[in-house]
């Protein structure tokens, strides 16, 4: 009996020690723990009342159960192994990967490589077409000229398809529902769907050559993605923005020019029709008809003499129809070819650049480039003026540099008047010991500073 009481006392102390340790650990971890009243009463009563070994074992079990319920509850286990949190980590990793410069550069190079491979493939098919036509110089078939071309094209086609599939999956994981809001993603998905259809249908049954060409031409749509990548370069972004801004001006310019040419085409067809239908007319009627026989032919001829070479058409009409046509040709070239086209071009360029210069990204880039250029020029000036190499532009050094008339004009062109160089030195350079601070000080004066 004494042995049982001793073991019970040991168990009680172990339970109390375990509960206290677990309690402090949970408190340190930020978990709020409340001790059950039954367990608290049991602990307090156990100090003053002797219990049987069976009751002590029950106390130990209840304490273990309460602690385990606190720690290993279903909600906490779900927080430890939450699939949504794992998916968020994967999505975040995929987003950082797809938005990285290395990722975009890699797939830009892949698109360029795909274009090069398509060029070689078209060249290969051209060899075969020239051989079948018996064209001069093509005495061998394409398979004889490039023996390993077919398997190489097949392997590269599968490689590019797998690479772009991986890219699309990574973007889908990274973007989630926002993936479907991007037009470029729909374009990539469409190209991949067409590619998979081509692969599956080609394996199941042979395709007609026309259908196969359409499937292959769909891969050219990937080249459009280079436009999005090129927008990250300042010069290319400026050109692309200008092209997008030119559509409105282009529409009105084209409408005006088209209306003028339609009026002239109707007039020319009407005037030339008696010559073509007359029985006594001499000259090459077929050649005249090829230029002004129908409305569409007349439209093409007028655009040719407006934007191209007007001499061959004018000489033919002068010899076969009438020399009066020379007057019409010269007036048309001077008025339409020079005046109207040049005015349209000027307005077109002006409207395009006006819209492009109001773009926020272009304005920021231009300001950054101007600031960088200013910093580079000021840094070169301070390095040249620091004769002793101390890293500090002394007043004597500054005055010596500003005595140079060319330097004064150069600084005035950048908006800094140094007619009173001593005062300028006190305003900008006196409190700055470092070269970059002086450069920054000069950059704060974009407008001319008039020194009395």
Tab-separated table of C-alpha atoms in Angstrom:
chain	number	residue	atom	x	y	z
A	1	UNK	CA	0.000	0.000	0.000
A	2	UNK	CA	2.834	2.404	0.866
A	3	UNK	CA	4.484	1.560	-2.437
A	4	UNK	CA	1.300	2.467	-4.298
A	5	UNK	CA	0.989	5.752	-2.415
A	6	UNK	CA	4.589	6.588	-3.238
A	7	UNK	CA	4.047	5.890	-6.948
A	8	UNK	CA	0.877	7.973	-6.873
A	9	UNK	CA	2.713	10.899	-5.337
A	10	UNK	CA	5.396	10.637	-8.028
A	11	UNK	CA	2.752	10.624	-10.747
A	12	UNK	CA	1.057	13.668	-9.248
A	13	UNK	CA	4.294	15.642	-9.216
A	14	UNK	CA	5.066	14.607	-12.788
A	15	UNK	CA	1.640	15.781	-13.912
A	16	UNK	CA	2.016	19.120	-12.165
A	17	UNK	CA	5.492	19.662	-13.608
A	18	UNK	CA	4.381	18.668	-17.096
A	19	UNK	CA	1.364	20.947	-17.048
A	20	UNK	CA	3.418	23.905	-15.833
A	21	UNK	CA	6.096	23.382	-18.502
A	22	UNK	CA	3.527	23.082	-21.269
A	23	UNK	CA	1.669	26.106	-19.947
A	24	UNK	CA	4.787	28.286	-19.992
A	25	UNK	CA	5.759	27.060	-23.468
A	26	UNK	CA	2.325	27.899	-24.832
A	27	UNK	CA	2.414	31.320	-23.188
A	28	UNK	CA	5.822	32.040	-24.743
A	29	UNK	CA	4.458	31.006	-28.132
A	30	UNK	CA	1.593	33.481	-27.806
A	31	UNK	CA	-1.116	30.853	-27.262
A	32	UNK	CA	-3.764	31.775	-24.732
A	33	UNK	CA	-4.394	28.836	-22.387
A	34	UNK	CA	-7.008	28.535	-19.670
A	35	UNK	CA	-6.804	25.817	-17.080
A	36	UNK	CA	-10.020	23.818	-16.665
A	37	UNK	CA	-11.730	24.325	-13.320
A	38	UNK	CA	-11.987	20.612	-12.716
A	39	UNK	CA	-8.288	20.182	-13.239
A	40	UNK	CA	-7.528	23.209	-11.044
A	41	UNK	CA	-9.683	21.857	-8.260
A	42	UNK	CA	-8.061	18.527	-8.618
A	43	UNK	CA	-4.611	20.052	-8.354
A	44	UNK	CA	-5.535	22.113	-5.294
A	45	UNK	CA	-7.284	19.280	-3.575
A	46	UNK	CA	-4.415	16.958	-4.319
A	47	UNK	CA	-2.147	19.102	-2.201
A	48	UNK	CA	-4.267	18.579	0.913
A	49	UNK	CA	-5.963	15.277	0.273
A	50	UNK	CA	-4.394	11.948	-0.291
A	51	UNK	CA	-5.706	10.179	-3.358
A	52	UNK	CA	-5.604	6.629	-4.486
A	53	UNK	CA	-3.274	5.592	-7.288
A	54	UNK	CA	-6.184	5.083	-9.685
A	55	UNK	CA	-7.456	8.626	-9.099
A	56	UNK	CA	-3.957	10.025	-9.615
A	57	UNK	CA	-3.674	8.188	-12.906
A	58	UNK	CA	-7.026	9.665	-13.985
A	59	UNK	CA	-5.781	13.156	-13.100
A	60	UNK	CA	-2.706	12.558	-15.215
A	61	UNK	CA	-4.810	11.408	-18.160
A	62	UNK	CA	-7.168	14.395	-17.888
A	63	UNK	CA	-4.229	16.787	-17.823
A	64	UNK	CA	-2.641	15.147	-20.850
A	65	UNK	CA	-5.972	15.266	-22.700
A	66	UNK	CA	-6.555	18.960	-21.960
A	67	UNK	CA	-3.035	19.877	-23.086
A	68	UNK	CA	-3.278	17.780	-26.227
A	69	UNK	CA	-6.618	19.360	-27.075
A	70	UNK	CA	-5.025	22.778	-26.792
A	71	UNK	CA	-2.057	21.919	-28.982
A	72	UNK	CA	-3.329	19.331	-31.426
A	73	UNK	CA	-6.793	20.685	-32.113
A	74	UNK	CA	-8.121	20.339	-35.645
A	75	UNK	CA	-7.830	24.043	-36.389
A	76	UNK	CA	-4.180	24.141	-35.360
A	77	UNK	CA	-3.369	21.063	-37.367
A	78	UNK	CA	-5.067	22.635	-40.376
A	79	UNK	CA	-2.994	25.778	-39.872
A	80	UNK	CA	0.172	23.654	-39.814
A	81	UNK	CA	-0.740	21.830	-43.027
A	82	UNK	CA	-3.006	24.341	-44.788
A	83	UNK	CA	-3.079	23.595	-48.535
A	84	UNK	CA	-4.055	27.192	-49.315
A	85	UNK	CA	-0.915	28.488	-47.618
A	86	UNK	CA	1.228	26.092	-49.613
A	87	UNK	CA	-0.512	27.204	-52.799
A	88	UNK	CA	0.062	30.849	-51.888
A	89	UNK	CA	3.774	30.188	-51.463
A	90	UNK	CA	3.912	28.429	-54.833
A	91	UNK	CA	1.916	31.216	-56.487
A	92	UNK	CA	4.164	33.876	-54.960
A	93	UNK	CA	7.264	32.047	-56.153
A	94	UNK	CA	5.815	31.664	-59.656
A	95	UNK	CA	4.866	35.352	-59.727
A	96	UNK	CA	8.361	36.478	-58.741
A	97	UNK	CA	9.805	34.124	-61.368
A	98	UNK	CA	7.566	35.201	-64.253
A	99	UNK	CA	8.043	38.899	-63.516
A	100	UNK	CA	11.821	38.666	-63.303
A	101	UNK	CA	13.952	40.153	-66.062
A	102	UNK	CA	15.822	36.874	-66.571
A	103	UNK	CA	12.565	35.000	-67.220
A	104	UNK	CA	11.316	37.518	-69.758
A	105	UNK	CA	14.701	37.717	-71.454
A	106	UNK	CA	14.881	33.919	-71.699
A	107	UNK	CA	11.544	33.598	-73.442
A	108	UNK	CA	12.265	36.605	-75.636
A	109	UNK	CA	15.365	34.781	-76.841
A	110	UNK	CA	13.266	31.640	-77.319
A	111	UNK	CA	10.816	33.565	-79.484
A	112	UNK	CA	13.682	34.973	-81.547
A	113	UNK	CA	15.128	31.468	-81.866
A	114	UNK	CA	11.731	30.176	-82.953
A	115	UNK	CA	11.589	32.846	-85.654
A	116	UNK	CA	15.044	31.830	-86.866
A	117	UNK	CA	14.031	28.164	-86.948
A	118	UNK	CA	10.878	29.044	-88.883
A	119	UNK	CA	13.039	30.943	-91.365
A	120	UNK	CA	15.236	27.885	-91.903
A	121	UNK	CA	12.137	25.718	-92.240
A	122	UNK	CA	10.639	27.995	-94.901
A	123	UNK	CA	13.994	28.012	-96.697
A	124	UNK	CA	13.997	24.218	-96.608
A	125	UNK	CA	10.520	24.031	-98.126
A	126	UNK	CA	11.563	26.596	-100.729
A	127	UNK	CA	14.399	24.308	-101.814
A	128	UNK	CA	11.891	21.517	-102.366
A	129	UNK	CA	9.500	23.774	-104.279
A	130	UNK	CA	12.294	25.050	-106.538
A	131	UNK	CA	13.424	21.488	-107.205
A	132	UNK	CA	9.900	20.400	-108.188
A	133	UNK	CA	9.482	23.412	-110.466
A	134	UNK	CA	12.817	22.777	-112.109
A	135	UNK	CA	14.021	26.263	-111.274
A	136	UNK	CA	17.521	27.170	-112.426
A	137	UNK	CA	20.148	26.148	-109.892
A	138	UNK	CA	17.949	23.734	-107.909
A	139	UNK	CA	19.137	20.341	-109.082
A	140	UNK	CA	18.788	18.525	-105.740
A	141	UNK	CA	15.855	17.965	-103.465
A	142	UNK	CA	15.660	19.567	-100.041
A	143	UNK	CA	16.344	16.241	-98.306
A	144	UNK	CA	19.546	15.861	-100.294
A	145	UNK	CA	20.715	19.402	-99.569
A	146	UNK	CA	19.948	19.281	-95.827
A	147	UNK	CA	19.850	15.586	-94.879
A	148	UNK	CA	19.133	16.041	-91.151
A	149	UNK	CA	16.707	18.931	-91.483
A	150	UNK	CA	13.447	17.005	-90.976
A	151	UNK	CA	14.341	15.346	-87.628
A	152	UNK	CA	15.995	18.558	-86.416
A	153	UNK	CA	12.882	20.600	-87.161
A	154	UNK	CA	10.745	17.967	-85.428
A	155	UNK	CA	12.862	18.009	-82.262
A	156	UNK	CA	12.982	21.798	-82.102
A	157	UNK	CA	9.230	22.015	-82.645
A	158	UNK	CA	8.600	19.741	-79.658
A	159	UNK	CA	11.145	21.642	-77.556
A	160	UNK	CA	9.574	25.025	-78.246
A	161	UNK	CA	6.084	23.663	-77.642
A	162	UNK	CA	7.091	22.213	-74.262
A	163	UNK	CA	8.925	25.410	-73.260
A	164	UNK	CA	5.992	27.679	-74.057
A	165	UNK	CA	3.606	25.268	-72.338
A	166	UNK	CA	5.721	25.508	-69.191
A	167	UNK	CA	5.700	29.285	-69.460
A	168	UNK	CA	1.919	29.394	-69.778
A	169	UNK	CA	1.458	27.093	-66.770
A	170	UNK	CA	3.777	29.225	-64.643
A	171	UNK	CA	1.834	32.348	-65.589
A	172	UNK	CA	-1.428	30.591	-64.770
A	173	UNK	CA	-0.127	29.572	-61.339
A	174	UNK	CA	1.243	33.057	-60.703
A	175	UNK	CA	-1.763	35.024	-61.884
A	176	UNK	CA	-4.689	32.835	-60.910
A	177	UNK	CA	-7.930	34.419	-62.040
A	178	UNK	CA	-6.115	37.531	-63.246
A	179	UNK	CA	-4.391	35.342	-65.823
A	180	UNK	CA	-7.520	35.446	-67.991
A	181	UNK	CA	-7.677	39.254	-67.936
A	182	UNK	CA	-4.517	39.655	-70.016
A	183	UNK	CA	-4.931	39.591	-73.789
A	184	UNK	CA	-1.360	38.350	-74.253
A	185	UNK	CA	-2.139	35.255	-72.193
A	186	UNK	CA	-5.133	34.489	-74.403
A	187	UNK	CA	-2.891	34.866	-77.441
A	188	UNK	CA	-0.339	32.429	-75.994
A	189	UNK	CA	-3.083	29.971	-75.092
A	190	UNK	CA	-4.546	30.147	-78.609
A	191	UNK	CA	-1.166	29.483	-80.213
A	192	UNK	CA	-0.555	26.518	-77.906
A	193	UNK	CA	-4.011	25.069	-78.597
A	194	UNK	CA	-3.376	25.277	-82.338
A	195	UNK	CA	0.038	23.667	-81.852
A	196	UNK	CA	-1.422	20.761	-79.878
A	197	UNK	CA	-4.139	20.306	-82.497
A	198	UNK	CA	-1.468	20.173	-85.171
A	199	UNK	CA	0.558	17.589	-83.247
A	200	UNK	CA	-2.414	15.367	-82.430
A	201	UNK	CA	-4.047	15.521	-85.846
A	202	UNK	CA	-0.745	14.992	-87.647
A	203	UNK	CA	-0.134	11.871	-85.558
A	204	UNK	CA	-3.652	10.517	-86.142
A	205	UNK	CA	-4.077	11.208	-89.864
A	206	UNK	CA	-2.249	13.284	-92.489
A	207	UNK	CA	-3.361	16.872	-92.971
A	208	UNK	CA	-3.901	18.691	-96.212
A	209	UNK	CA	-1.011	21.011	-97.114
A	210	UNK	CA	-3.179	24.125	-96.829
A	211	UNK	CA	-4.382	23.221	-93.335
A	212	UNK	CA	-0.843	22.386	-92.282
A	213	UNK	CA	0.368	25.779	-93.524
A	214	UNK	CA	-2.342	27.541	-91.531
A	215	UNK	CA	-1.281	25.673	-88.396
A	216	UNK	CA	2.319	26.666	-88.975
A	217	UNK	CA	1.455	30.288	-89.657
A	218	UNK	CA	-0.255	30.479	-86.267
A	219	UNK	CA	3.185	30.286	-84.670
A	220	UNK	CA	3.921	33.701	-86.132
A	221	UNK	CA	1.529	35.138	-83.564
A	222	UNK	CA	4.204	34.568	-80.937
A	223	UNK	CA	6.298	37.243	-82.599
A	224	UNK	CA	3.671	39.774	-81.539
A	225	UNK	CA	4.719	39.094	-77.943
A	226	UNK	CA	8.062	40.689	-78.700
A	227	UNK	CA	6.225	43.994	-78.907
A	228	UNK	CA	5.340	43.712	-75.218
A	229	UNK	CA	8.923	42.851	-74.307
A	230	UNK	CA	10.330	45.655	-76.456
A	231	UNK	CA	8.208	48.173	-74.562
A	232	UNK	CA	10.691	47.933	-71.690
A	233	UNK	CA	13.313	49.706	-73.827
A	234	UNK	CA	12.920	53.472	-73.882
A	235	UNK	CA	13.529	54.015	-77.593
A	236	UNK	CA	11.321	51.123	-78.666
A	237	UNK	CA	8.627	52.153	-76.208
A	238	UNK	CA	8.654	55.641	-77.723
A	239	UNK	CA	8.271	54.226	-81.237
A	240	UNK	CA	5.489	51.831	-80.253
A	241	UNK	CA	3.627	54.525	-78.345
A	242	UNK	CA	3.968	56.868	-81.315
A	243	UNK	CA	2.634	54.206	-83.663
A	244	UNK	CA	-0.366	53.614	-81.409
A	245	UNK	CA	-0.947	57.352	-81.177
A	246	UNK	CA	-0.784	57.722	-84.962
A	247	UNK	CA	-3.882	55.650	-85.686
A	248	UNK	CA	-6.325	58.557	-85.334
A	249	UNK	CA	-4.275	60.868	-87.543
A	250	UNK	CA	-3.703	58.021	-89.980
A	251	UNK	CA	-7.426	57.370	-90.320
A	252	UNK	CA	-8.285	60.986	-91.170
A	253	UNK	CA	-5.292	61.406	-93.481
A	254	UNK	CA	-6.131	58.215	-95.351
A	255	UNK	CA	-9.784	59.218	-95.647
A	256	UNK	CA	-8.883	62.612	-97.129
A	257	UNK	CA	-6.384	61.211	-99.611
A	258	UNK	CA	-8.712	58.372	-100.575
A	259	UNK	CA	-11.583	60.776	-101.252
A	260	UNK	CA	-9.429	62.943	-103.535
A	261	UNK	CA	-8.142	59.929	-105.456
A	262	UNK	CA	-11.654	58.512	-105.900
A	263	UNK	CA	-12.857	61.753	-107.478
A	264	UNK	CA	-9.896	61.856	-109.858
A	265	UNK	CA	-10.259	58.155	-110.718
A	266	UNK	CA	-13.906	58.582	-111.692
A	267	UNK	CA	-12.995	61.577	-113.841
A	268	UNK	CA	-10.115	59.786	-115.598
A	269	UNK	CA	-12.134	56.649	-116.383
A	270	UNK	CA	-14.897	58.807	-117.852
A	271	UNK	CA	-12.454	60.807	-119.999
A	272	UNK	CA	-10.530	57.787	-121.291
A	273	UNK	CA	-13.617	55.685	-122.063
A	274	UNK	CA	-14.294	57.300	-125.522
A	275	UNK	CA	-10.729	56.551	-126.572
A	276	UNK	CA	-10.996	52.901	-125.550
A	277	UNK	CA	-14.395	52.373	-127.205
A	278	UNK	CA	-13.662	54.345	-130.391
A	279	UNK	CA	-13.091	52.351	-133.572
A	280	UNK	CA	-10.739	54.871	-135.138
A	281	UNK	CA	-8.493	55.263	-132.091
A	282	UNK	CA	-4.853	54.413	-132.578
A	283	UNK	CA	-2.228	53.415	-130.096
A	284	UNK	CA	-1.892	50.666	-127.565
A	285	UNK	CA	-5.392	50.413	-126.128
A	286	UNK	CA	-4.459	47.426	-123.992
A	287	UNK	CA	-1.759	49.409	-122.205
A	288	UNK	CA	-4.113	52.356	-121.682
A	289	UNK	CA	-6.822	50.003	-120.415
A	290	UNK	CA	-4.368	48.476	-117.935
A	291	UNK	CA	-3.986	51.938	-116.371
A	292	UNK	CA	-7.441	53.543	-116.681
A	293	UNK	CA	-9.792	50.830	-117.934
A	294	UNK	CA	-11.731	50.314	-114.696
A	295	UNK	CA	-12.239	52.173	-111.451
A	296	UNK	CA	-9.889	49.908	-109.488
A	297	UNK	CA	-7.175	50.178	-112.151
A	298	UNK	CA	-7.523	53.962	-112.168
A	299	UNK	CA	-7.268	54.096	-108.355
A	300	UNK	CA	-4.082	52.032	-108.433
A	301	UNK	CA	-2.630	54.236	-111.193
A	302	UNK	CA	-3.366	57.440	-109.304
A	303	UNK	CA	-1.720	56.132	-106.134
A	304	UNK	CA	1.213	55.048	-108.283
A	305	UNK	CA	1.739	58.511	-109.759
A	306	UNK	CA	1.182	60.091	-106.319
A	307	UNK	CA	3.506	57.970	-104.210
A	308	UNK	CA	5.696	56.396	-106.880
A	309	UNK	CA	7.038	57.119	-110.351
A	310	UNK	CA	4.617	59.110	-112.509
A	311	UNK	CA	6.777	59.280	-115.664
A	312	UNK	CA	5.942	55.885	-117.329
A	313	UNK	CA	2.172	56.422	-117.069
A	314	UNK	CA	2.428	60.029	-118.228
A	315	UNK	CA	4.588	59.149	-121.229
A	316	UNK	CA	2.215	56.372	-122.339
A	317	UNK	CA	-0.883	58.579	-122.049
A	318	UNK	CA	0.875	61.430	-123.845
A	319	UNK	CA	1.862	59.240	-126.811
A	320	UNK	CA	-1.300	57.140	-127.208
A	321	UNK	CA	-4.133	59.378	-125.973
A	322	UNK	CA	-3.237	63.085	-125.961
A	323	UNK	CA	-0.463	65.412	-124.954
A	324	UNK	CA	-2.951	67.314	-122.824
A	325	UNK	CA	-2.519	64.550	-120.244
A	326	UNK	CA	0.866	66.115	-119.373
A	327	UNK	CA	-0.926	69.092	-117.820
A	328	UNK	CA	-3.043	66.804	-115.645
A	329	UNK	CA	0.003	64.767	-114.600
A	330	UNK	CA	2.061	67.803	-113.601
A	331	UNK	CA	-0.787	69.477	-111.700
A	332	UNK	CA	-1.545	66.208	-109.920
A	333	UNK	CA	2.085	65.681	-108.951
A	334	UNK	CA	2.585	69.241	-107.705
A	335	UNK	CA	-0.711	69.601	-105.844
A	336	UNK	CA	-1.458	66.082	-104.656
A	337	UNK	CA	2.017	64.570	-104.668
A	338	UNK	CA	3.780	67.496	-103.003
A	339	UNK	CA	1.330	69.828	-101.252
A	340	UNK	CA	-1.371	67.476	-99.992
A	341	UNK	CA	0.930	64.589	-99.135
A	342	UNK	CA	3.460	66.827	-97.384
A	343	UNK	CA	0.776	68.615	-95.373
A	344	UNK	CA	-0.764	65.301	-94.379
A	345	UNK	CA	2.665	64.019	-93.384
A	346	UNK	CA	3.389	67.108	-91.275
A	347	UNK	CA	0.055	67.008	-89.473
A	348	UNK	CA	0.422	63.278	-89.024
A	349	UNK	CA	3.848	63.625	-87.400
A	350	UNK	CA	2.771	66.566	-85.240
A	351	UNK	CA	-0.320	64.830	-83.871
A	352	UNK	CA	1.603	61.630	-83.285
A	353	UNK	CA	4.407	63.288	-81.335
A	354	UNK	CA	1.954	65.411	-79.344
A	355	UNK	CA	0.108	62.351	-78.129
A	356	UNK	CA	3.337	60.428	-77.538
A	357	UNK	CA	4.910	63.226	-75.484
A	358	UNK	CA	1.927	63.335	-73.135
A	359	UNK	CA	2.429	59.698	-72.205
A	360	UNK	CA	3.334	59.397	-68.522
A	361	UNK	CA	6.026	56.782	-68.999
A	362	UNK	CA	7.721	58.751	-71.769
A	363	UNK	CA	7.702	61.940	-69.691
A	364	UNK	CA	9.268	60.132	-66.726
A	365	UNK	CA	11.920	58.524	-68.922
A	366	UNK	CA	12.785	61.839	-70.556
A	367	UNK	CA	13.101	63.523	-67.174
A	368	UNK	CA	15.333	60.738	-65.870
A	369	UNK	CA	17.561	60.917	-68.939
A	370	UNK	CA	17.836	64.701	-68.643
A	371	UNK	CA	18.741	64.432	-64.970
A	372	UNK	CA	21.313	61.719	-65.637
A	373	UNK	CA	22.872	63.798	-68.403
A	374	UNK	CA	22.997	66.838	-66.124
A	375	UNK	CA	24.661	64.842	-63.346
A	376	UNK	CA	27.232	63.474	-65.787
A	377	UNK	CA	28.091	66.948	-67.080
A	378	UNK	CA	28.345	68.480	-63.610
A	379	UNK	CA	30.475	65.577	-62.408
A	380	UNK	CA	32.849	66.089	-65.322
A	381	UNK	CA	33.010	69.818	-64.508
A	382	UNK	CA	33.814	69.269	-60.830
A	383	UNK	CA	36.436	66.659	-61.582
A	384	UNK	CA	38.115	69.002	-64.042
A	385	UNK	CA	37.912	71.936	-61.598
A	386	UNK	CA	39.333	69.986	-58.649
A	387	UNK	CA	42.961	70.689	-59.526
A	388	UNK	CA	44.485	69.463	-56.258
A	389	UNK	CA	42.434	66.252	-56.203
A	390	UNK	CA	41.155	66.874	-52.683
A	391	UNK	CA	37.577	65.986	-53.562
A	392	UNK	CA	36.468	69.497	-52.558
A	393	UNK	CA	35.864	72.348	-54.946
A	394	UNK	CA	37.546	75.350	-53.364
A	395	UNK	CA	36.479	78.864	-54.089
A	396	UNK	CA	39.683	79.649	-55.931
A	397	UNK	CA	39.301	76.607	-58.147
A	398	UNK	CA	35.687	77.501	-58.877
A	399	UNK	CA	36.562	81.091	-59.770
A	400	UNK	CA	39.383	79.935	-62.012
A	401	UNK	CA	37.057	77.610	-63.911
A	402	UNK	CA	34.328	80.219	-64.245
A	403	UNK	CA	36.776	82.714	-65.720
A	404	UNK	CA	36.673	80.649	-68.893
A	405	UNK	CA	34.100	82.233	-71.204
A	406	UNK	CA	33.197	78.914	-72.854
A	407	UNK	CA	32.437	77.412	-69.428
A	408	UNK	CA	30.192	80.374	-68.627
A	409	UNK	CA	28.241	79.857	-71.847
A	410	UNK	CA	28.069	76.120	-71.246
A	411	UNK	CA	26.668	76.569	-67.725
A	412	UNK	CA	24.270	79.270	-68.924
A	413	UNK	CA	22.959	76.884	-71.576
A	414	UNK	CA	22.145	74.441	-68.767
A	415	UNK	CA	20.334	77.143	-66.770
A	416	UNK	CA	23.054	78.254	-64.357
A	417	UNK	CA	24.245	81.862	-64.574
A	418	UNK	CA	27.765	82.188	-63.117
A	419	UNK	CA	28.392	85.845	-63.859
A	420	UNK	CA	28.928	86.218	-60.098
A	421	UNK	CA	30.865	83.015	-59.534
A	422	UNK	CA	31.768	83.765	-55.909
A	423	UNK	CA	28.140	84.071	-54.849
A	424	UNK	CA	27.195	80.959	-56.808
A	425	UNK	CA	29.941	79.073	-54.974
A	426	UNK	CA	28.548	80.198	-51.630
A	427	UNK	CA	24.983	79.261	-52.596
A	428	UNK	CA	25.695	75.837	-54.028
A	429	UNK	CA	29.148	74.540	-53.240
A	430	UNK	CA	30.273	76.090	-49.943
A	431	UNK	CA	28.325	73.724	-47.694
A	432	UNK	CA	29.063	70.614	-49.746
A	433	UNK	CA	32.219	68.637	-49.261
A	434	UNK	CA	31.418	65.901	-51.694
A	435	UNK	CA	31.232	66.005	-55.423
A	436	UNK	CA	27.824	64.339	-55.672
A	437	UNK	CA	26.359	66.871	-53.237
A	438	UNK	CA	27.544	69.719	-55.421
A	439	UNK	CA	26.106	68.030	-58.464
A	440	UNK	CA	22.781	67.622	-56.702
A	441	UNK	CA	22.906	71.260	-55.639
A	442	UNK	CA	23.327	72.410	-59.209
A	443	UNK	CA	20.497	70.160	-60.335
A	444	UNK	CA	18.111	72.012	-58.022
A	445	UNK	CA	18.449	75.086	-60.245
A	446	UNK	CA	16.919	74.103	-63.603
A	447	UNK	CA	15.969	77.711	-64.333
A	448	UNK	CA	18.479	80.533	-64.830
A	449	UNK	CA	19.757	81.938	-61.544
A	450	UNK	CA	20.281	85.672	-61.887
A	451	UNK	CA	23.114	86.816	-59.628
A	452	UNK	CA	23.333	90.600	-59.031
